[in-house]
Every structure is written in structure tokens, then in C-alpha cells.
PDB file of C-alpha atoms in Angstrom:
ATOM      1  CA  UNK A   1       6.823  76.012  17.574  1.00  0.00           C
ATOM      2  CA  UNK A   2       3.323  76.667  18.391  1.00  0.00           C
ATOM      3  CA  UNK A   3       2.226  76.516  14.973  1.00  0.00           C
ATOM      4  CA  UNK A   4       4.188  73.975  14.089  1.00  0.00           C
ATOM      5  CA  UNK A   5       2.679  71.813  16.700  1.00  0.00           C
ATOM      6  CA  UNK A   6      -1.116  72.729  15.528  1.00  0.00           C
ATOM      7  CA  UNK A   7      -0.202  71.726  11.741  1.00  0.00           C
ATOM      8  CA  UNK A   8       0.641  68.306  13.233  1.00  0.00           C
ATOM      9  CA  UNK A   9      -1.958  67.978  15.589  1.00  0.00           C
ATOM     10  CA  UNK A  10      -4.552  69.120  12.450  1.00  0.00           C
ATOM     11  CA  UNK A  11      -2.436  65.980  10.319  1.00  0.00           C
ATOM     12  CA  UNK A  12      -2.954  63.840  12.935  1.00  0.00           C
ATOM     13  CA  UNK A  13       0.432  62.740  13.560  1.00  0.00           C
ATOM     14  CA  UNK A  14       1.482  65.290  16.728  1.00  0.00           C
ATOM     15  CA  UNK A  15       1.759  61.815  19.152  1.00  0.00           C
ATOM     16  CA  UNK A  16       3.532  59.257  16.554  1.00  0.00           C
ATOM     17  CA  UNK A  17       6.912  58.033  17.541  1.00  0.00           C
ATOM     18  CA  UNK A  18       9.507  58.782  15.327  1.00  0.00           C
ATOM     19  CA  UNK A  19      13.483  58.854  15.237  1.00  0.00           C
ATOM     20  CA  UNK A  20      14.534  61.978  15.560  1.00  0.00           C
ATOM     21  CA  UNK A  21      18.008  61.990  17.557  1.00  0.00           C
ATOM     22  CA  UNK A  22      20.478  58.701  16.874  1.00  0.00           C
ATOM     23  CA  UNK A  23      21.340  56.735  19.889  1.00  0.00           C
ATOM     24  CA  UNK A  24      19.295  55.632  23.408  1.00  0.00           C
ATOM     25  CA  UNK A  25      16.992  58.878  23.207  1.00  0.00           C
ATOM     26  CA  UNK A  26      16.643  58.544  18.956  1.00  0.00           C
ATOM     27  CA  UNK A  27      12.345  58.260  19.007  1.00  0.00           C
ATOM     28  CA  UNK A  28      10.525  60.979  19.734  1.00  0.00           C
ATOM     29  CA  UNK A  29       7.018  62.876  18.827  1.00  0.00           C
ATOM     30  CA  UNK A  30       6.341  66.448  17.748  1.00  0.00           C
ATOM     31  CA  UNK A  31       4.215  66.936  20.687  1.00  0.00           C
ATOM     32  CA  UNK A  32       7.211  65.400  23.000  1.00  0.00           C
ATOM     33  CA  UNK A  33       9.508  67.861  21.562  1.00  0.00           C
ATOM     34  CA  UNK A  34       7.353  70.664  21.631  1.00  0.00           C
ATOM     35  CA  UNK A  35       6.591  70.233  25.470  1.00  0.00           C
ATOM     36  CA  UNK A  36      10.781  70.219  26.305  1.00  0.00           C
ATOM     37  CA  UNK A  37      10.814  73.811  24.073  1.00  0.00           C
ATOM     38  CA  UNK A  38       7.801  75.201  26.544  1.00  0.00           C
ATOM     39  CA  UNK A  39       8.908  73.176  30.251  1.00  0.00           C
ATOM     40  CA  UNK A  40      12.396  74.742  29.436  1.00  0.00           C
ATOM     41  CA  UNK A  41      10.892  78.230  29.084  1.00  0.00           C
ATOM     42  CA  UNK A  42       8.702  78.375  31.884  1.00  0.00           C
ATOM     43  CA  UNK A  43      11.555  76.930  34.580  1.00  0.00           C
ATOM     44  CA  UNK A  44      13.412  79.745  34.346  1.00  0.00           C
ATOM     45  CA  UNK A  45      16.823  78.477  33.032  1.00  0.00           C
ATOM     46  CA  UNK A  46      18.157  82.305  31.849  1.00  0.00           C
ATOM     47  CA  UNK A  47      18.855  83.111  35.808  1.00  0.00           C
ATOM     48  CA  UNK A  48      21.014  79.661  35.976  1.00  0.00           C
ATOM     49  CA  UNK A  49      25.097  79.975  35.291  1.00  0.00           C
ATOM     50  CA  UNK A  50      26.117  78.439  32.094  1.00  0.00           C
ATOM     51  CA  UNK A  51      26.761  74.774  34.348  1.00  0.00           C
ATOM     52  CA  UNK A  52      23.711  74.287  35.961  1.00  0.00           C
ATOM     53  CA  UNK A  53      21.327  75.153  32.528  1.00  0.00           C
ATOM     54  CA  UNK A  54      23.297  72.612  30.751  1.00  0.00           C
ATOM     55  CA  UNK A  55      22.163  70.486  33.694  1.00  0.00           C
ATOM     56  CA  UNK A  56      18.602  71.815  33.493  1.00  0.00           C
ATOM     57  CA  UNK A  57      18.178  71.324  29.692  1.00  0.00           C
ATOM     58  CA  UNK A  58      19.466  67.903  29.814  1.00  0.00           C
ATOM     59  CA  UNK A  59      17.007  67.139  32.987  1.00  0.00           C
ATOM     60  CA  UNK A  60      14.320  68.173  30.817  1.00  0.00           C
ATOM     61  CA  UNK A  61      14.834  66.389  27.614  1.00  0.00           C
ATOM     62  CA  UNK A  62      15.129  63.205  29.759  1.00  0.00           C
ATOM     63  CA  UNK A  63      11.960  63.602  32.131  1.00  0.00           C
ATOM     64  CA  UNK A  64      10.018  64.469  28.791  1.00  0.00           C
ATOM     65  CA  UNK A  65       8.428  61.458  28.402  1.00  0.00           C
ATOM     66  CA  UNK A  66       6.594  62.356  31.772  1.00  0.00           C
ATOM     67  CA  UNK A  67       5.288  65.821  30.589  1.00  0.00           C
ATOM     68  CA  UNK A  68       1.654  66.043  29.669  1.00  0.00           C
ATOM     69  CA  UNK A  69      -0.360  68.364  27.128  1.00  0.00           C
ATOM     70  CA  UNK A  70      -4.714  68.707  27.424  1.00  0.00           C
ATOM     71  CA  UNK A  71      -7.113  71.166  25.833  1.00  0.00           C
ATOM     72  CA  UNK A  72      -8.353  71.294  29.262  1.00  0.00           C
ATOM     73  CA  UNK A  73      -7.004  72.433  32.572  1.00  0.00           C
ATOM     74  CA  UNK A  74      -6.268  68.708  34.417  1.00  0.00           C
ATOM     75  CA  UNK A  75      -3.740  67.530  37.062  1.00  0.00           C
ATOM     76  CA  UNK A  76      -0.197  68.288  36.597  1.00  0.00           C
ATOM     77  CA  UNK A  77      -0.691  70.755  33.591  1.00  0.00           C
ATOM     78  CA  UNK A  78      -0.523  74.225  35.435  1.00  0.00           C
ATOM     79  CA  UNK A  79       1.356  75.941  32.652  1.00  0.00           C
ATOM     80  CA  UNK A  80      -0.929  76.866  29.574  1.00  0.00           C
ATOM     81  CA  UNK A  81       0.533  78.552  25.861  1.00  0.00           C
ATOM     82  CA  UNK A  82      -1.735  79.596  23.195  1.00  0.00           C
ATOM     83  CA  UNK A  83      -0.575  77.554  20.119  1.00  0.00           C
ATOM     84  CA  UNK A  84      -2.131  80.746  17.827  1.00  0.00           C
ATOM     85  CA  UNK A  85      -0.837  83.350  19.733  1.00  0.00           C
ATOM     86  CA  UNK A  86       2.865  85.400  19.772  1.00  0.00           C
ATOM     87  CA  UNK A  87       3.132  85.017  23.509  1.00  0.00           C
ATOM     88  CA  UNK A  88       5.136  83.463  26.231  1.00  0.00           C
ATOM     89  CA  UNK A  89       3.746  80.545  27.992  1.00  0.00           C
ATOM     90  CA  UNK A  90       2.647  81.191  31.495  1.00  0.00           C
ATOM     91  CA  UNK A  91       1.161  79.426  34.715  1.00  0.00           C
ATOM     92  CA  UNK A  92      -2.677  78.873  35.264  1.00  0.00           C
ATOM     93  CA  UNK A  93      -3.458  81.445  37.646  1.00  0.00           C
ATOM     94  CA  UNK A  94      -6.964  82.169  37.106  1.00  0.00           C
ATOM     95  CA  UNK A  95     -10.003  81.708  34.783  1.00  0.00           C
ATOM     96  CA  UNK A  96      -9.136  81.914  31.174  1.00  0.00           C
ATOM     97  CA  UNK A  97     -11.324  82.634  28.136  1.00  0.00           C
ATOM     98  CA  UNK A  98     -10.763  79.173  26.432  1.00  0.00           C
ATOM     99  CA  UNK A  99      -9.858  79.577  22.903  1.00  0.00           C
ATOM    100  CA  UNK A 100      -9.183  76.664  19.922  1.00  0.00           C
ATOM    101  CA  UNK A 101      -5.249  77.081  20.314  1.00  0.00           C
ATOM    102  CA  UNK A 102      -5.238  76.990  24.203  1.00  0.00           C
ATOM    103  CA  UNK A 103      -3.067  73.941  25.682  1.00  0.00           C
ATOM    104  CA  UNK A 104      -2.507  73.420  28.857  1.00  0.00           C
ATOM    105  CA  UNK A 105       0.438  71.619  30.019  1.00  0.00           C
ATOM    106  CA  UNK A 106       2.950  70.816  32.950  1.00  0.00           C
ATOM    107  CA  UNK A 107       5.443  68.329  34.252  1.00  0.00           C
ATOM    108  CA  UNK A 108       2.634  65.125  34.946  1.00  0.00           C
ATOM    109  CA  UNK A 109       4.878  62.534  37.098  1.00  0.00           C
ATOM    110  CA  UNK A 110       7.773  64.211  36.321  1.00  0.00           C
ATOM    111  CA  UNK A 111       7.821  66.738  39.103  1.00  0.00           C
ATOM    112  CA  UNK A 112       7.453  63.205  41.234  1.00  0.00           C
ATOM    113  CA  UNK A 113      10.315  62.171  39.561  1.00  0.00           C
ATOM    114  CA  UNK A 114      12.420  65.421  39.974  1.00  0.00           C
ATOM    115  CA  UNK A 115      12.281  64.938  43.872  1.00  0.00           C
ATOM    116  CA  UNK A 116      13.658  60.854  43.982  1.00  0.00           C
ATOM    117  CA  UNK A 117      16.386  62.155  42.062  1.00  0.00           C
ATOM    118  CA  UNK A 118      16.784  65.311  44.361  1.00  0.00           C
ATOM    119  CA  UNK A 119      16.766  62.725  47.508  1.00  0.00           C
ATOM    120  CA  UNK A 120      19.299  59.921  45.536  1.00  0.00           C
ATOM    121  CA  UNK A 121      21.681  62.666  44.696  1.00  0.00           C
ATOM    122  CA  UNK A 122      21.597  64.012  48.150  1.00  0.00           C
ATOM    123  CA  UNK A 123      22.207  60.816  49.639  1.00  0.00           C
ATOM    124  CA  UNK A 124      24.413  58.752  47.376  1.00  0.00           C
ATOM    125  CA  UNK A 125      26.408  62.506  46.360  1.00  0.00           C
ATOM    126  CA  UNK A 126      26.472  61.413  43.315  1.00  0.00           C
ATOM    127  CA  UNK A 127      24.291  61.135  39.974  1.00  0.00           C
ATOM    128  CA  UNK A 128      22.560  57.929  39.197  1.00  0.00           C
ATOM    129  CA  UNK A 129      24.583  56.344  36.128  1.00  0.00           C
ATOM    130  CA  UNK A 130      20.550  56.022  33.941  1.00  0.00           C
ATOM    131  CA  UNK A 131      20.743  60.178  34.412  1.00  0.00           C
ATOM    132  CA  UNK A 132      22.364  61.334  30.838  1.00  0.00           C
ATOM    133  CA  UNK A 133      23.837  64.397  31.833  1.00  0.00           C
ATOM    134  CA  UNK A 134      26.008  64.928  28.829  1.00  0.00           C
ATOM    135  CA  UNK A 135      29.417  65.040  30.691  1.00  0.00           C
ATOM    136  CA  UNK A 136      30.828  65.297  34.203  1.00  0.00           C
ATOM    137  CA  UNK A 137      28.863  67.814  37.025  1.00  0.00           C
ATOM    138  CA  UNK A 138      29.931  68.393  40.461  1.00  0.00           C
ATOM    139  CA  UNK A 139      27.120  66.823  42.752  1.00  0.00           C
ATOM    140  CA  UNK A 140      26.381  70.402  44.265  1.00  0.00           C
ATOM    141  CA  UNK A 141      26.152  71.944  40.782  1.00  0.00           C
ATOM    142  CA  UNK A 142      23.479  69.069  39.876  1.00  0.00           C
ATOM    143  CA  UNK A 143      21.503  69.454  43.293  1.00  0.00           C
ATOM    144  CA  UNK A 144      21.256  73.564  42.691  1.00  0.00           C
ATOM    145  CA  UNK A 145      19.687  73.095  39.272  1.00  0.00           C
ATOM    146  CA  UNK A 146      17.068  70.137  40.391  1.00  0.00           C
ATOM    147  CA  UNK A 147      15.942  72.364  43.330  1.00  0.00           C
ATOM    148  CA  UNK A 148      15.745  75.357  40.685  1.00  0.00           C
ATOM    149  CA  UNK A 149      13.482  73.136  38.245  1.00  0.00           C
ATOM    150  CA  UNK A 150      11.555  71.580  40.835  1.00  0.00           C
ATOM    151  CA  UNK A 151      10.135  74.641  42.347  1.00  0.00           C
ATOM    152  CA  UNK A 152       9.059  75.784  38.646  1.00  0.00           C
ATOM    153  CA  UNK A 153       7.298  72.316  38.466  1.00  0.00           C
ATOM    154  CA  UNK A 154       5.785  72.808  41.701  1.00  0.00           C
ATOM    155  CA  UNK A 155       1.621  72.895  41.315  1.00  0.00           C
ATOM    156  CA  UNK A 156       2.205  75.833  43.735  1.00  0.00           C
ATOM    157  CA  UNK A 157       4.233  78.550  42.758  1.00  0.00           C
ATOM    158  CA  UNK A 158       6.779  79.420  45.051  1.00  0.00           C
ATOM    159  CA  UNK A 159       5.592  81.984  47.895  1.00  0.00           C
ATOM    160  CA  UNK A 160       7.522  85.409  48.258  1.00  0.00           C
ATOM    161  CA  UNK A 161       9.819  85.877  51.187  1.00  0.00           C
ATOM    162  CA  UNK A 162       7.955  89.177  51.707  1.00  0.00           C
ATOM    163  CA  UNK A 163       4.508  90.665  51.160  1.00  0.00           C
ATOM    164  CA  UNK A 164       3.995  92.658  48.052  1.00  0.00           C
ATOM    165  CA  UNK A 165       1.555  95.355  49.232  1.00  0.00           C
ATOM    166  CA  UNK A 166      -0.095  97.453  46.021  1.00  0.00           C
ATOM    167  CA  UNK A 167       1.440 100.802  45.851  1.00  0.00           C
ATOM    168  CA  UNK A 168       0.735 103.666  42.930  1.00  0.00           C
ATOM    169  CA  UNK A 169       4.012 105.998  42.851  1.00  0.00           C
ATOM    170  CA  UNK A 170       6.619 106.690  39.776  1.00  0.00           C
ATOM    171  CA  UNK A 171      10.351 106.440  40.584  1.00  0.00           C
ATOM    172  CA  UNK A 172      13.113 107.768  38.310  1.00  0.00           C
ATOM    173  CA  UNK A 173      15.898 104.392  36.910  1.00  0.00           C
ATOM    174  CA  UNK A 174      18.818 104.852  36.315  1.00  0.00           C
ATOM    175  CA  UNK A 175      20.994 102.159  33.710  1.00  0.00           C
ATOM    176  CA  UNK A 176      24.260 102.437  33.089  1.00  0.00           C
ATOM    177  CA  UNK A 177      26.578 100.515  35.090  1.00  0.00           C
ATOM    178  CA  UNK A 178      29.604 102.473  35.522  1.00  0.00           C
ATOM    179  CA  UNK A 179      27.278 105.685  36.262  1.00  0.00           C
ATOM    180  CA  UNK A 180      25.499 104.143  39.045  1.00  0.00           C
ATOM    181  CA  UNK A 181      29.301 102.778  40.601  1.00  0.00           C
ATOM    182  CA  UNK A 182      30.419 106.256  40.408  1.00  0.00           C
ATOM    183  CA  UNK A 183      28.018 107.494  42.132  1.00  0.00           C
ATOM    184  CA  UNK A 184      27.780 106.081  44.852  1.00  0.00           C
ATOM    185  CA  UNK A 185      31.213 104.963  45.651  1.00  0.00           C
ATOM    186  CA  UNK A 186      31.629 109.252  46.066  1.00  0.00           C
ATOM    187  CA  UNK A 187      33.634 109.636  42.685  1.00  0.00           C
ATOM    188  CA  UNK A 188      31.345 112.254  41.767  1.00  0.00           C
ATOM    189  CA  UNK A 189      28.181 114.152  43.303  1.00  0.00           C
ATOM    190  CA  UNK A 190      26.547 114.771  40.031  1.00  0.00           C
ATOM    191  CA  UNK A 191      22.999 113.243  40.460  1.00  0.00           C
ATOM    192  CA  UNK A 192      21.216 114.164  37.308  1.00  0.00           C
ATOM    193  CA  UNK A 193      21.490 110.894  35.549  1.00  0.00           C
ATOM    194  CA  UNK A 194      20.369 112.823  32.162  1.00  0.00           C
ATOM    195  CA  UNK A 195      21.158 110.566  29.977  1.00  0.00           C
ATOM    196  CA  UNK A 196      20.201 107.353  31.238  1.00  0.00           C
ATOM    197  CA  UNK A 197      17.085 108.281  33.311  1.00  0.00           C
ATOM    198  CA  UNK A 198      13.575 106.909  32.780  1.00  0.00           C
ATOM    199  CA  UNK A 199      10.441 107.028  34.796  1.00  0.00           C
ATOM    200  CA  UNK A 200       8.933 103.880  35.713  1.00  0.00           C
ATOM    201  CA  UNK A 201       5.429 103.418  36.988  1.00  0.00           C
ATOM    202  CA  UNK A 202       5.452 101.140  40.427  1.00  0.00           C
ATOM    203  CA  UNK A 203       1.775  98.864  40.958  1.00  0.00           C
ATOM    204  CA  UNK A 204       3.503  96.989  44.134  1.00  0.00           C
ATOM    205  CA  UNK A 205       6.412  96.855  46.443  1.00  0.00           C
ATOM    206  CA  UNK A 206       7.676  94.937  49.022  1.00  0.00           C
ATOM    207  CA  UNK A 207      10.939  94.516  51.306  1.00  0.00           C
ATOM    208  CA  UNK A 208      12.517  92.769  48.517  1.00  0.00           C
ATOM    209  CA  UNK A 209      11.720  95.025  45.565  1.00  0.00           C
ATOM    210  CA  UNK A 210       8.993  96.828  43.171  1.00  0.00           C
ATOM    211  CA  UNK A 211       6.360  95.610  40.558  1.00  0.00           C
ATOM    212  CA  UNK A 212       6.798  97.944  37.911  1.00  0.00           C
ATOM    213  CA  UNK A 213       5.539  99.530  34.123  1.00  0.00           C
ATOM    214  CA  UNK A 214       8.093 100.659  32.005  1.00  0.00           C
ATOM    215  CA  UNK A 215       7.867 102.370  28.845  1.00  0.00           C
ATOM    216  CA  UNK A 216       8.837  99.818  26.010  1.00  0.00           C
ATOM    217  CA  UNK A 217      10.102 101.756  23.710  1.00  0.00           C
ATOM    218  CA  UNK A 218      12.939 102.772  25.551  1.00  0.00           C
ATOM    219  CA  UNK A 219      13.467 100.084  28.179  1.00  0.00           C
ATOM    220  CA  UNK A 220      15.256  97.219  26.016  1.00  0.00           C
ATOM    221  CA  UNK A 221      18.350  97.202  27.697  1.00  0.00           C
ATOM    222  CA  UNK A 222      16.165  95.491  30.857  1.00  0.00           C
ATOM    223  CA  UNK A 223      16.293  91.995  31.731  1.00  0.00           C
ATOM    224  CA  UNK A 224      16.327  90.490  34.905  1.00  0.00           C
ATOM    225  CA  UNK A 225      19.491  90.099  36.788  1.00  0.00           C
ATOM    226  CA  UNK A 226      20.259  93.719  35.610  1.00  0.00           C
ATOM    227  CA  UNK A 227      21.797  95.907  37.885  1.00  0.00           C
ATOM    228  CA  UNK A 228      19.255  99.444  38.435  1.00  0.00           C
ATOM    229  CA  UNK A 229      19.940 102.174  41.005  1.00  0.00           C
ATOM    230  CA  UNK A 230      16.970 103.927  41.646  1.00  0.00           C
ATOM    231  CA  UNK A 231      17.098 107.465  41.927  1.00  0.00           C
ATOM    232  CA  UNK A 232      15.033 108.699  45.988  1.00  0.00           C
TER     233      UNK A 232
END
């Protein structure tokens, strides 16, 4: 997408209107569509259930038209992506080394838009008829997935409900799901975990949980939302 985005910016056609989609939402830009592909990413939508990120993605495609893109850090784009690099977009959290592919980019007015719908949906219970969500979502189900997107399209990042303090220590994870349940439900007392053991290398920890390394050539299997028994 990134390069895909630089070949039309280099063309000079990244910000011309063109139909893309048939119906109301048919014109569009490559730099439009390229901003819903990155917004999507950095909200967050693979923790949501299958409801609510159908909610999310259409919320996105429809506030698009509010997102801006700069070569420079301004107001409302706290997100940046590096349209010549192989990595993930992430938030602006300190100085970076500016390079020709840098973009920075964010939700503009949208994230002012996000919260009147939050407030109309809260008070009418119901979704505003203009608000294309693709088919029929309880109110709660709509309000859950707002809330989620809006604190991604915060200028703020949300704040932890517990202080990470730095820590240096390894601690021995365990994966397999009906290992870990069989241990500690007392089904067996075997604690060697030899075959699904690896060592991972904690940098911080809180109340909540650890900031961790883990050795990539054996960790695939890890995503978030994954349950992991750690091994005292």
C-alpha cells in the first residue's frame, strides 16, 4: 500500500477524485483509501468480536474524508508509517529521524466527529439514519466499538490502569492450552512443560502484566488475546 501510494504521489495524482465504489460513497482518492488501510490498523480492530469490527471498519471508511496525511508532524496526525519501509504504522512518540517516505497522519476532525456520534447514539439509543453501517447493530454493540476507536484517535494515548515499573528478569511460558488447564485444575502435577516451554526476557511489569522479548523464531503461535501461564 505504501508503495503504491508513493508511485501516485510521484505521478501526481495521489489527491484526484475518482470513482472507485458504485453508489453514495463511489469517488474516492488513492491517498483517501490509503489512509482507511493505515487508521484501521492502528485502532486496534483484531481485539474487537467479529460485530463490533464490522462496525469499526465501516466507521472508518465513512469518517475518511476527515483523515489527514503531512510530510510533517502537524495537528491531528499523531500516527506516522514509512511509505519505503516493511513496517507497521505506529504513534508519534518521540523525535524521529525524518526520512523521504515518512508520512505522518491521524484522524484530523474526525476524532471530533467520533465523539457527536458517541453522545447522539447515547442519547437518541439509536444510530443516526446518514451513519452507513452496512446492516442492523444493536445500539450497545455500536457504542462499544466508537469508544474502542475513539480512544485510538485520541492525541493522547490511553494511560495504563497501573504503573509499569522497568524490571530485568527471564520467566519460563508456557503455550498450549489444554496443558496449562490441566495443570492447574489438579489433573496432573507434572510441571515440566518440556515441550512447550520458552524463556522470555521481561524489560517491565506492572499489576496488570509484563513487557517482554521473545525469541522469534520460535514464538509464532503469540498474538495478543492468547492465553500464557507462566511458569514461578
Amino acid at each position: 500500500m505504501g508503495k503504491l501510494c508513493a508511485y501516485a504521489e510521484e505521478r501526481g495524482f495521489a489527491t484526484t477524485s475518482v470513482v472507485v465504489y458504485p453508489g453514495k460513497f463511489g469517488e474516492s482518492t488513492v491517498q483517501r483509501e490509503f489512509l482507511k488501510g493505515v487508521m484501521l490498523n492502528i485502532s486496534s480492530t483484531d481485539s474487537l468480536l467479529p460485530a463490533k469490527l464490522e462496525v469499526a471498519e465501516r466507521i472508518v471508511a465513512q469518517f475518511s474524508e476527515f483523515f489527514v496525511m503531512n510530510r510533517q508532524p502537524v495537528k491531528g496526525c499523531h500516527y506516522f508509517f514509512d511509505l519505503n519501509q516493511d513496517r507497521l504504522p505506529a504513534r508519534v512518540m518521540s523525535r524521529l529521524q525524518m526520512t523521504p517516505g515518512l508520512r505522518f497522519f491521524g484522524p484530523g476532525n474526525a476524532a471530533e466527529q467520533l465523539e457527536k456520534l458517541i453522545a447522539t447514539v447515547q442519547a437518541d439509543g439509536v444510530v443516526p439514519s446518514q451513519i452507513n453501517l452496512g446492516g442492523t447493530f444493536d445500539a450497545e454493540v455500536v457504542l462499544e466499538a466508537l469508544r474502542h476507536l475513539a480512544r485510538y484517535w485520541a492525541s493522547m494515548p490511553p494511560a495504563r490502569s497501573e504503573e509499569r515499573r522497568n524490571s530485568v528478569l527471564r520467566m519460563s511460558v508456557v503455550h498450549d492450552f489444554d496443558e496449562i488447564i490441566s495443570t492447574v485444575s489438579g489433573e496432573t502435577q507434572d510441571l515440566s512443560f518440556d515441550s512447550s516451554t520458552e524463556v522470555w526476557t521481561v524489560e517491565n511489569e506492572s499489576e496488570g502484566g509484563y513487557g517482554a522479548l521473545m525469541p522469534q523464531a520460535r514464538s509464532d503461535w503469540f498474538a495478543s488475546g492468547h492465553l500464557a501461564g507462566r511458569q514461578a
